[in-house]
Amino acid sequence: ITLKGTVTEWVWSNPHSILKIDVKAEDGTVKTWSVATANVADLSKRGWSRRTFKAGDEVSVLIQPAKSGQPVGMIRNVVLADGQKLQ
């Protein structure tokens, strides 16, 4: 699924970095999603860094959601507000 929201936290760590975003639903409610990606070494090779995201950034994130229905998942790619796509 694709989530569009606002970054609340970017955790640059091993074994997985975590991006937390607030996603506003059509009814106005806000749900915080916690989505994981690869380890720091792999992300660095792809151009990601600890400064890739900051709180308040608007992003669009394609994720594979958890089967449990909880607001968690794995990142497939991210599109930043300036149109830059991160894989």
PDB file of N, CA and C in Angstrom:
ATOM      1  N   ILE A   1       0.849  -1.181   0.000  1.00  0.00           N
ATOM      2  CA  ILE A   1       0.000   0.000   0.000  1.00  0.00           C
ATOM      3  C   ILE A   1       0.892   1.241   0.000  1.00  0.00           C
ATOM      4  N   THR A   2       0.330   2.361  -0.423  1.00  0.00           N
ATOM      5  CA  THR A   2       1.058   3.626  -0.406  1.00  0.00           C
ATOM      6  C   THR A   2       0.508   4.504   0.702  1.00  0.00           C
ATOM      7  N   LEU A   3       1.401   4.983   1.542  1.00  0.00           N
ATOM      8  CA  LEU A   3       1.046   5.878   2.635  1.00  0.00           C
ATOM      9  C   LEU A   3       1.581   7.263   2.318  1.00  0.00           C
ATOM     10  N   LYS A   4       0.758   8.281   2.518  1.00  0.00           N
ATOM     11  CA  LYS A   4       1.212   9.663   2.371  1.00  0.00           C
ATOM     12  C   LYS A   4       1.053  10.312   3.727  1.00  0.00           C
ATOM     13  N   GLY A   5       2.158  10.866   4.226  1.00  0.00           N
ATOM     14  CA  GLY A   5       2.075  11.447   5.550  1.00  0.00           C
ATOM     15  C   GLY A   5       3.266  12.298   5.919  1.00  0.00           C
ATOM     16  N   THR A   6       3.344  12.572   7.203  1.00  0.00           N
ATOM     17  CA  THR A   6       4.356  13.455   7.760  1.00  0.00           C
ATOM     18  C   THR A   6       5.299  12.659   8.655  1.00  0.00           C
ATOM     19  N   VAL A   7       6.589  12.805   8.431  1.00  0.00           N
ATOM     20  CA  VAL A   7       7.588  12.115   9.237  1.00  0.00           C
ATOM     21  C   VAL A   7       7.535  12.643  10.670  1.00  0.00           C
ATOM     22  N   THR A   8       7.503  11.703  11.618  1.00  0.00           N
ATOM     23  CA  THR A   8       7.594  12.083  13.030  1.00  0.00           C
ATOM     24  C   THR A   8       8.940  11.686  13.619  1.00  0.00           C
ATOM     25  N   GLU A   9       9.547  10.621  13.052  1.00  0.00           N
ATOM     26  CA  GLU A   9      10.842  10.165  13.569  1.00  0.00           C
ATOM     27  C   GLU A   9      11.529   9.287  12.532  1.00  0.00           C
ATOM     28  N   TRP A  10      12.865   9.396  12.454  1.00  0.00           N
ATOM     29  CA  TRP A  10      13.691   8.558  11.595  1.00  0.00           C
ATOM     30  C   TRP A  10      14.755   7.950  12.501  1.00  0.00           C
ATOM     31  N   VAL A  11      14.694   6.636  12.685  1.00  0.00           N
ATOM     32  CA  VAL A  11      15.627   5.926  13.563  1.00  0.00           C
ATOM     33  C   VAL A  11      16.646   5.211  12.685  1.00  0.00           C
ATOM     34  N   TRP A  12      17.865   5.721  12.653  1.00  0.00           N
ATOM     35  CA  TRP A  12      18.973   5.198  11.841  1.00  0.00           C
ATOM     36  C   TRP A  12      19.721   4.198  12.702  1.00  0.00           C
ATOM     37  N   SER A  13      19.420   2.907  12.518  1.00  0.00           N
ATOM     38  CA  SER A  13      20.018   1.900  13.396  1.00  0.00           C
ATOM     39  C   SER A  13      20.047   0.535  12.731  1.00  0.00           C
ATOM     40  N   ASN A  14      20.739  -0.381  13.345  1.00  0.00           N
ATOM     41  CA  ASN A  14      20.791  -1.774  12.908  1.00  0.00           C
ATOM     42  C   ASN A  14      19.975  -2.613  13.882  1.00  0.00           C
ATOM     43  N   PRO A  15      19.363  -3.690  13.485  1.00  0.00           N
ATOM     44  CA  PRO A  15      19.463  -4.314  12.172  1.00  0.00           C
ATOM     45  C   PRO A  15      18.551  -3.688  11.124  1.00  0.00           C
ATOM     46  N   HIS A  16      17.575  -2.847  11.535  1.00  0.00           N
ATOM     47  CA  HIS A  16      16.680  -2.184  10.588  1.00  0.00           C
ATOM     48  C   HIS A  16      16.496  -0.735  11.006  1.00  0.00           C
ATOM     49  N   SER A  17      16.527   0.155  10.038  1.00  0.00           N
ATOM     50  CA  SER A  17      16.181   1.545  10.311  1.00  0.00           C
ATOM     51  C   SER A  17      14.664   1.651  10.261  1.00  0.00           C
ATOM     52  N   ILE A  18      14.113   2.577  11.058  1.00  0.00           N
ATOM     53  CA  ILE A  18      12.667   2.699  11.196  1.00  0.00           C
ATOM     54  C   ILE A  18      12.239   4.127  10.863  1.00  0.00           C
ATOM     55  N   LEU A  19      11.218   4.229  10.018  1.00  0.00           N
ATOM     56  CA  LEU A  19      10.620   5.520   9.689  1.00  0.00           C
ATOM     57  C   LEU A  19       9.227   5.547  10.302  1.00  0.00           C
ATOM     58  N   LYS A  20       8.952   6.571  11.093  1.00  0.00           N
ATOM     59  CA  LYS A  20       7.623   6.723  11.695  1.00  0.00           C
ATOM     60  C   LYS A  20       6.945   7.910  11.028  1.00  0.00           C
ATOM     61  N   ILE A  21       5.718   7.663  10.541  1.00  0.00           N
ATOM     62  CA  ILE A  21       4.981   8.721   9.862  1.00  0.00           C
ATOM     63  C   ILE A  21       3.540   8.774  10.351  1.00  0.00           C
ATOM     64  N   ASP A  22       3.017   9.990  10.423  1.00  0.00           N
ATOM     65  CA  ASP A  22       1.605  10.204  10.739  1.00  0.00           C
ATOM     66  C   ASP A  22       0.835  10.273   9.433  1.00  0.00           C
ATOM     67  N   VAL A  23      -0.184   9.427   9.313  1.00  0.00           N
ATOM     68  CA  VAL A  23      -1.011   9.360   8.109  1.00  0.00           C
ATOM     69  C   VAL A  23      -2.432   9.763   8.494  1.00  0.00           C
ATOM     70  N   LYS A  24      -2.955  10.778   7.798  1.00  0.00           N
ATOM     71  CA  LYS A  24      -4.301  11.270   8.082  1.00  0.00           C
ATOM     72  C   LYS A  24      -5.306  10.558   7.185  1.00  0.00           C
ATOM     73  N   ALA A  25      -6.309   9.961   7.798  1.00  0.00           N
ATOM     74  CA  ALA A  25      -7.370   9.259   7.060  1.00  0.00           C
ATOM     75  C   ALA A  25      -8.401  10.264   6.551  1.00  0.00           C
ATOM     76  N   GLU A  26      -9.267   9.816   5.652  1.00  0.00           N
ATOM     77  CA  GLU A  26     -10.305  10.691   5.104  1.00  0.00           C
ATOM     78  C   GLU A  26     -11.242  11.240   6.173  1.00  0.00           C
ATOM     79  N   ASP A  27     -11.435  10.478   7.263  1.00  0.00           N
ATOM     80  CA  ASP A  27     -12.320  10.939   8.333  1.00  0.00           C
ATOM     81  C   ASP A  27     -11.624  11.891   9.301  1.00  0.00           C
ATOM     82  N   GLY A  28     -10.345  12.211   9.032  1.00  0.00           N
ATOM     83  CA  GLY A  28      -9.612  13.170   9.852  1.00  0.00           C
ATOM     84  C   GLY A  28      -8.779  12.557  10.963  1.00  0.00           C
ATOM     85  N   THR A  29      -8.950  11.268  11.212  1.00  0.00           N
ATOM     86  CA  THR A  29      -8.151  10.630  12.250  1.00  0.00           C
ATOM     87  C   THR A  29      -6.715  10.446  11.758  1.00  0.00           C
ATOM     88  N   VAL A  30      -5.788  10.447  12.688  1.00  0.00           N
ATOM     89  CA  VAL A  30      -4.373  10.284  12.355  1.00  0.00           C
ATOM     90  C   VAL A  30      -3.863   8.993  12.971  1.00  0.00           C
ATOM     91  N   LYS A  31      -3.176   8.207  12.154  1.00  0.00           N
ATOM     92  CA  LYS A  31      -2.592   6.955  12.627  1.00  0.00           C
ATOM     93  C   LYS A  31      -1.085   7.044  12.393  1.00  0.00           C
ATOM     94  N   THR A  32      -0.308   6.680  13.418  1.00  0.00           N
ATOM     95  CA  THR A  32       1.143   6.662  13.281  1.00  0.00           C
ATOM     96  C   THR A  32       1.583   5.287  12.814  1.00  0.00           C
ATOM     97  N   TRP A  33       2.274   5.254  11.672  1.00  0.00           N
ATOM     98  CA  TRP A  33       2.814   4.024  11.110  1.00  0.00           C
ATOM     99  C   TRP A  33       4.292   3.944  11.428  1.00  0.00           C
ATOM    100  N   SER A  34       4.757   2.750  11.730  1.00  0.00           N
ATOM    101  CA  SER A  34       6.166   2.472  11.969  1.00  0.00           C
ATOM    102  C   SER A  34       6.599   1.477  10.906  1.00  0.00           C
ATOM    103  N   VAL A  35       7.427   1.947   9.963  1.00  0.00           N
ATOM    104  CA  VAL A  35       7.823   1.100   8.839  1.00  0.00           C
ATOM    105  C   VAL A  35       9.342   0.928   8.828  1.00  0.00           C
ATOM    106  N   ALA A  36       9.756  -0.304   8.593  1.00  0.00           N
ATOM    107  CA  ALA A  36      11.180  -0.655   8.667  1.00  0.00           C
ATOM    108  C   ALA A  36      11.782  -0.764   7.281  1.00  0.00           C
ATOM    109  N   THR A  37      13.085  -0.621   7.251  1.00  0.00           N
ATOM    110  CA  THR A  37      13.830  -0.805   6.014  1.00  0.00           C
ATOM    111  C   THR A  37      15.121  -1.550   6.333  1.00  0.00           C
ATOM    112  N   ALA A  38      16.056  -1.547   5.419  1.00  0.00           N
ATOM    113  CA  ALA A  38      17.289  -2.332   5.547  1.00  0.00           C
ATOM    114  C   ALA A  38      18.219  -1.785   6.629  1.00  0.00           C
ATOM    115  N   ASN A  39      19.366  -2.439   6.735  1.00  0.00           N
ATOM    116  CA  ASN A  39      20.368  -2.018   7.717  1.00  0.00           C
ATOM    117  C   ASN A  39      21.140  -0.800   7.217  1.00  0.00           C
ATOM    118  N   VAL A  40      21.856  -0.170   8.120  1.00  0.00           N
ATOM    119  CA  VAL A  40      22.587   1.059   7.840  1.00  0.00           C
ATOM    120  C   VAL A  40      23.579   0.894   6.683  1.00  0.00           C
ATOM    121  N   ALA A  41      24.324  -0.205   6.642  1.00  0.00           N
ATOM    122  CA  ALA A  41      25.323  -0.416   5.585  1.00  0.00           C
ATOM    123  C   ALA A  41      24.662  -0.468   4.211  1.00  0.00           C
ATOM    124  N   ASP A  42      23.580  -1.229   4.076  1.00  0.00           N
ATOM    125  CA  ASP A  42      22.887  -1.323   2.791  1.00  0.00           C
ATOM    126  C   ASP A  42      22.255   0.007   2.393  1.00  0.00           C
ATOM    127  N   LEU A  43      21.660   0.693   3.341  1.00  0.00           N
ATOM    128  CA  LEU A  43      21.038   1.982   3.036  1.00  0.00           C
ATOM    129  C   LEU A  43      22.070   3.008   2.588  1.00  0.00           C
ATOM    130  N   SER A  44      23.222   3.014   3.233  1.00  0.00           N
ATOM    131  CA  SER A  44      24.295   3.954   2.871  1.00  0.00           C
ATOM    132  C   SER A  44      24.727   3.759   1.427  1.00  0.00           C
ATOM    133  N   LYS A  45      24.810   2.515   0.981  1.00  0.00           N
ATOM    134  CA  LYS A  45      25.185   2.213  -0.405  1.00  0.00           C
ATOM    135  C   LYS A  45      24.157   2.749  -1.399  1.00  0.00           C
ATOM    136  N   ARG A  46      22.910   2.894  -0.948  1.00  0.00           N
ATOM    137  CA  ARG A  46      21.828   3.377  -1.817  1.00  0.00           C
ATOM    138  C   ARG A  46      21.612   4.884  -1.714  1.00  0.00           C
ATOM    139  N   GLY A  47      22.453   5.561  -0.928  1.00  0.00           N
ATOM    140  CA  GLY A  47      22.344   7.009  -0.824  1.00  0.00           C
ATOM    141  C   GLY A  47      21.526   7.526   0.342  1.00  0.00           C
ATOM    142  N   TRP A  48      21.048   6.643   1.205  1.00  0.00           N
ATOM    143  CA  TRP A  48      20.314   7.069   2.387  1.00  0.00           C
ATOM    144  C   TRP A  48      21.315   7.476   3.470  1.00  0.00           C
ATOM    145  N   SER A  49      20.874   8.281   4.432  1.00  0.00           N
ATOM    146  CA  SER A  49      21.735   8.650   5.560  1.00  0.00           C
ATOM    147  C   SER A  49      20.875   8.957   6.781  1.00  0.00           C
ATOM    148  N   ARG A  50      21.550   9.228   7.878  1.00  0.00           N
ATOM    149  CA  ARG A  50      20.806   9.585   9.095  1.00  0.00           C
ATOM    150  C   ARG A  50      20.085  10.917   8.925  1.00  0.00           C
ATOM    151  N   ARG A  51      20.441  11.679   7.881  1.00  0.00           N
ATOM    152  CA  ARG A  51      19.812  12.975   7.623  1.00  0.00           C
ATOM    153  C   ARG A  51      18.798  12.928   6.475  1.00  0.00           C
ATOM    154  N   THR A  52      18.462  11.739   6.001  1.00  0.00           N
ATOM    155  CA  THR A  52      17.534  11.604   4.876  1.00  0.00           C
ATOM    156  C   THR A  52      16.165  12.183   5.212  1.00  0.00           C
ATOM    157  N   PHE A  53      15.706  11.988   6.441  1.00  0.00           N
ATOM    158  CA  PHE A  53      14.394  12.472   6.872  1.00  0.00           C
ATOM    159  C   PHE A  53      14.536  13.295   8.134  1.00  0.00           C
ATOM    160  N   LYS A  54      13.631  14.255   8.294  1.00  0.00           N
ATOM    161  CA  LYS A  54      13.535  14.982   9.560  1.00  0.00           C
ATOM    162  C   LYS A  54      12.057  15.155   9.891  1.00  0.00           C
ATOM    163  N   ALA A  55      11.769  15.314  11.144  1.00  0.00           N
ATOM    164  CA  ALA A  55      10.381  15.492  11.568  1.00  0.00           C
ATOM    165  C   ALA A  55       9.760  16.644  10.791  1.00  0.00           C
ATOM    166  N   GLY A  56       8.551  16.403  10.280  1.00  0.00           N
ATOM    167  CA  GLY A  56       7.837  17.425   9.518  1.00  0.00           C
ATOM    168  C   GLY A  56       7.913  17.240   8.014  1.00  0.00           C
ATOM    169  N   ASP A  57       8.851  16.402   7.531  1.00  0.00           N
ATOM    170  CA  ASP A  57       8.950  16.133   6.097  1.00  0.00           C
ATOM    171  C   ASP A  57       7.698  15.419   5.612  1.00  0.00           C
ATOM    172  N   GLU A  58       7.220  15.805   4.429  1.00  0.00           N
ATOM    173  CA  GLU A  58       6.108  15.121   3.789  1.00  0.00           C
ATOM    174  C   GLU A  58       6.681  14.037   2.875  1.00  0.00           C
ATOM    175  N   VAL A  59       6.170  12.813   2.982  1.00  0.00           N
ATOM    176  CA  VAL A  59       6.663  11.689   2.193  1.00  0.00           C
ATOM    177  C   VAL A  59       5.509  10.831   1.688  1.00  0.00           C
ATOM    178  N   SER A  60       5.816  10.071   0.655  1.00  0.00           N
ATOM    179  CA  SER A  60       4.918   9.045   0.147  1.00  0.00           C
ATOM    180  C   SER A  60       5.715   7.747   0.211  1.00  0.00           C
ATOM    181  N   VAL A  61       5.192   6.754   0.926  1.00  0.00           N
ATOM    182  CA  VAL A  61       5.931   5.529   1.185  1.00  0.00           C
ATOM    183  C   VAL A  61       5.145   4.317   0.693  1.00  0.00           C
ATOM    184  N   LEU A  62       5.763   3.551  -0.200  1.00  0.00           N
ATOM    185  CA  LEU A  62       5.175   2.290  -0.647  1.00  0.00           C
ATOM    186  C   LEU A  62       5.668   1.222   0.312  1.00  0.00           C
ATOM    187  N   ILE A  63       4.738   0.527   0.968  1.00  0.00           N
ATOM    188  CA  ILE A  63       5.133  -0.479   1.958  1.00  0.00           C
ATOM    189  C   ILE A  63       4.434  -1.815   1.701  1.00  0.00           C
ATOM    190  N   GLN A  64       5.004  -2.821   2.302  1.00  0.00           N
ATOM    191  CA  GLN A  64       4.334  -4.121   2.418  1.00  0.00           C
ATOM    192  C   GLN A  64       3.837  -4.156   3.860  1.00  0.00           C
ATOM    193  N   PRO A  65       2.518  -4.028   4.066  1.00  0.00           N
ATOM    194  CA  PRO A  65       1.998  -3.973   5.436  1.00  0.00           C
ATOM    195  C   PRO A  65       2.044  -5.333   6.125  1.00  0.00           C
ATOM    196  N   ALA A  66       2.025  -5.289   7.449  1.00  0.00           N
ATOM    197  CA  ALA A  66       1.982  -6.511   8.240  1.00  0.00           C
ATOM    198  C   ALA A  66       0.622  -7.189   8.052  1.00  0.00           C
ATOM    199  N   LYS A  67       0.618  -8.507   8.056  1.00  0.00           N
ATOM    200  CA  LYS A  67      -0.630  -9.260   7.895  1.00  0.00           C
ATOM    201  C   LYS A  67      -1.563  -9.087   9.085  1.00  0.00           C
ATOM    202  N   SER A  68      -1.022  -8.681  10.221  1.00  0.00           N
ATOM    203  CA  SER A  68      -1.822  -8.534  11.439  1.00  0.00           C
ATOM    204  C   SER A  68      -2.795  -7.363  11.387  1.00  0.00           C
ATOM    205  N   GLY A  69      -2.573  -6.445  10.446  1.00  0.00           N
ATOM    206  CA  GLY A  69      -3.425  -5.265  10.385  1.00  0.00           C
ATOM    207  C   GLY A  69      -2.916  -4.111  11.228  1.00  0.00           C
ATOM    208  N   GLN A  70      -1.863  -4.337  11.980  1.00  0.00           N
ATOM    209  CA  GLN A  70      -1.264  -3.272  12.777  1.00  0.00           C
ATOM    210  C   GLN A  70      -0.604  -2.252  11.844  1.00  0.00           C
ATOM    211  N   PRO A  71      -0.433  -1.000  12.283  1.00  0.00           N
ATOM    212  CA  PRO A  71       0.162   0.026  11.423  1.00  0.00           C
ATOM    213  C   PRO A  71       1.699  -0.092  11.354  1.00  0.00           C
ATOM    214  N   VAL A  72       2.154  -1.223  10.835  1.00  0.00           N
ATOM    215  CA  VAL A  72       3.582  -1.494  10.675  1.00  0.00           C
ATOM    216  C   VAL A  72       3.786  -2.183   9.322  1.00  0.00           C
ATOM    217  N   GLY A  73       5.022  -2.129   8.835  1.00  0.00           N
ATOM    218  CA  GLY A  73       5.326  -2.787   7.577  1.00  0.00           C
ATOM    219  C   GLY A  73       6.776  -2.603   7.175  1.00  0.00           C
ATOM    220  N   MET A  74       7.081  -3.057   5.968  1.00  0.00           N
ATOM    221  CA  MET A  74       8.426  -2.938   5.402  1.00  0.00           C
ATOM    222  C   MET A  74       8.379  -1.976   4.210  1.00  0.00           C
ATOM    223  N   ILE A  75       9.348  -1.081   4.149  1.00  0.00           N
ATOM    224  CA  ILE A  75       9.419  -0.094   3.075  1.00  0.00           C
ATOM    225  C   ILE A  75       9.873  -0.742   1.774  1.00  0.00           C
ATOM    226  N   ARG A  76       9.183  -0.418   0.694  1.00  0.00           N
ATOM    227  CA  ARG A  76       9.597  -0.791  -0.665  1.00  0.00           C
ATOM    228  C   ARG A  76      10.330   0.383  -1.307  1.00  0.00           C
ATOM    229  N   ASN A  77       9.734   1.581  -1.232  1.00  0.00           N
ATOM    230  CA  ASN A  77      10.402   2.800  -1.683  1.00  0.00           C
ATOM    231  C   ASN A  77       9.740   4.011  -1.047  1.00  0.00           C
ATOM    232  N   VAL A  78      10.439   5.139  -1.148  1.00  0.00           N
ATOM    233  CA  VAL A  78       9.965   6.393  -0.576  1.00  0.00           C
ATOM    234  C   VAL A  78      10.115   7.483  -1.632  1.00  0.00           C
ATOM    235  N   VAL A  79       9.111   8.336  -1.736  1.00  0.00           N
ATOM    236  CA  VAL A  79       9.210   9.516  -2.585  1.00  0.00           C
ATOM    237  C   VAL A  79       9.159  10.734  -1.669  1.00  0.00           C
ATOM    238  N   LEU A  80      10.222  11.547  -1.748  1.00  0.00           N
ATOM    239  CA  LEU A  80      10.309  12.758  -0.935  1.00  0.00           C
ATOM    240  C   LEU A  80       9.459  13.862  -1.553  1.00  0.00           C
ATOM    241  N   ALA A  81       9.232  14.938  -0.800  1.00  0.00           N
ATOM    242  CA  ALA A  81       8.398  16.053  -1.262  1.00  0.00           C
ATOM    243  C   ALA A  81       8.948  16.677  -2.540  1.00  0.00           C
ATOM    244  N   ASP A  82      10.266  16.635  -2.744  1.00  0.00           N
ATOM    245  CA  ASP A  82      10.867  17.213  -3.956  1.00  0.00           C
ATOM    246  C   ASP A  82      10.830  16.267  -5.152  1.00  0.00           C
ATOM    247  N   GLY A  83      10.223  15.083  -4.971  1.00  0.00           N
ATOM    248  CA  GLY A  83      10.107  14.117  -6.051  1.00  0.00           C
ATOM    249  C   GLY A  83      11.216  13.068  -6.107  1.00  0.00           C
ATOM    250  N   GLN A  84      12.243  13.229  -5.269  1.00  0.00           N
ATOM    251  CA  GLN A  84      13.338  12.245  -5.244  1.00  0.00           C
ATOM    252  C   GLN A  84      12.820  10.906  -4.741  1.00  0.00           C
ATOM    253  N   LYS A  85      13.162   9.827  -5.467  1.00  0.00           N
ATOM    254  CA  LYS A  85      12.712   8.487  -5.097  1.00  0.00           C
ATOM    255  C   LYS A  85      13.870   7.696  -4.508  1.00  0.00           C
ATOM    256  N   LEU A  86      13.628   7.113  -3.346  1.00  0.00           N
ATOM    257  CA  LEU A  86      14.623   6.279  -2.656  1.00  0.00           C
ATOM    258  C   LEU A  86      14.155   4.840  -2.680  1.00  0.00           C
ATOM    259  N   GLN A  87      15.023   3.934  -3.082  1.00  0.00           N
ATOM    260  CA  GLN A  87      14.675   2.519  -3.149  1.00  0.00           C
ATOM    261  C   GLN A  87      15.228   1.792  -1.938  1.00  0.00           C
TER     262      GLN A  87
END
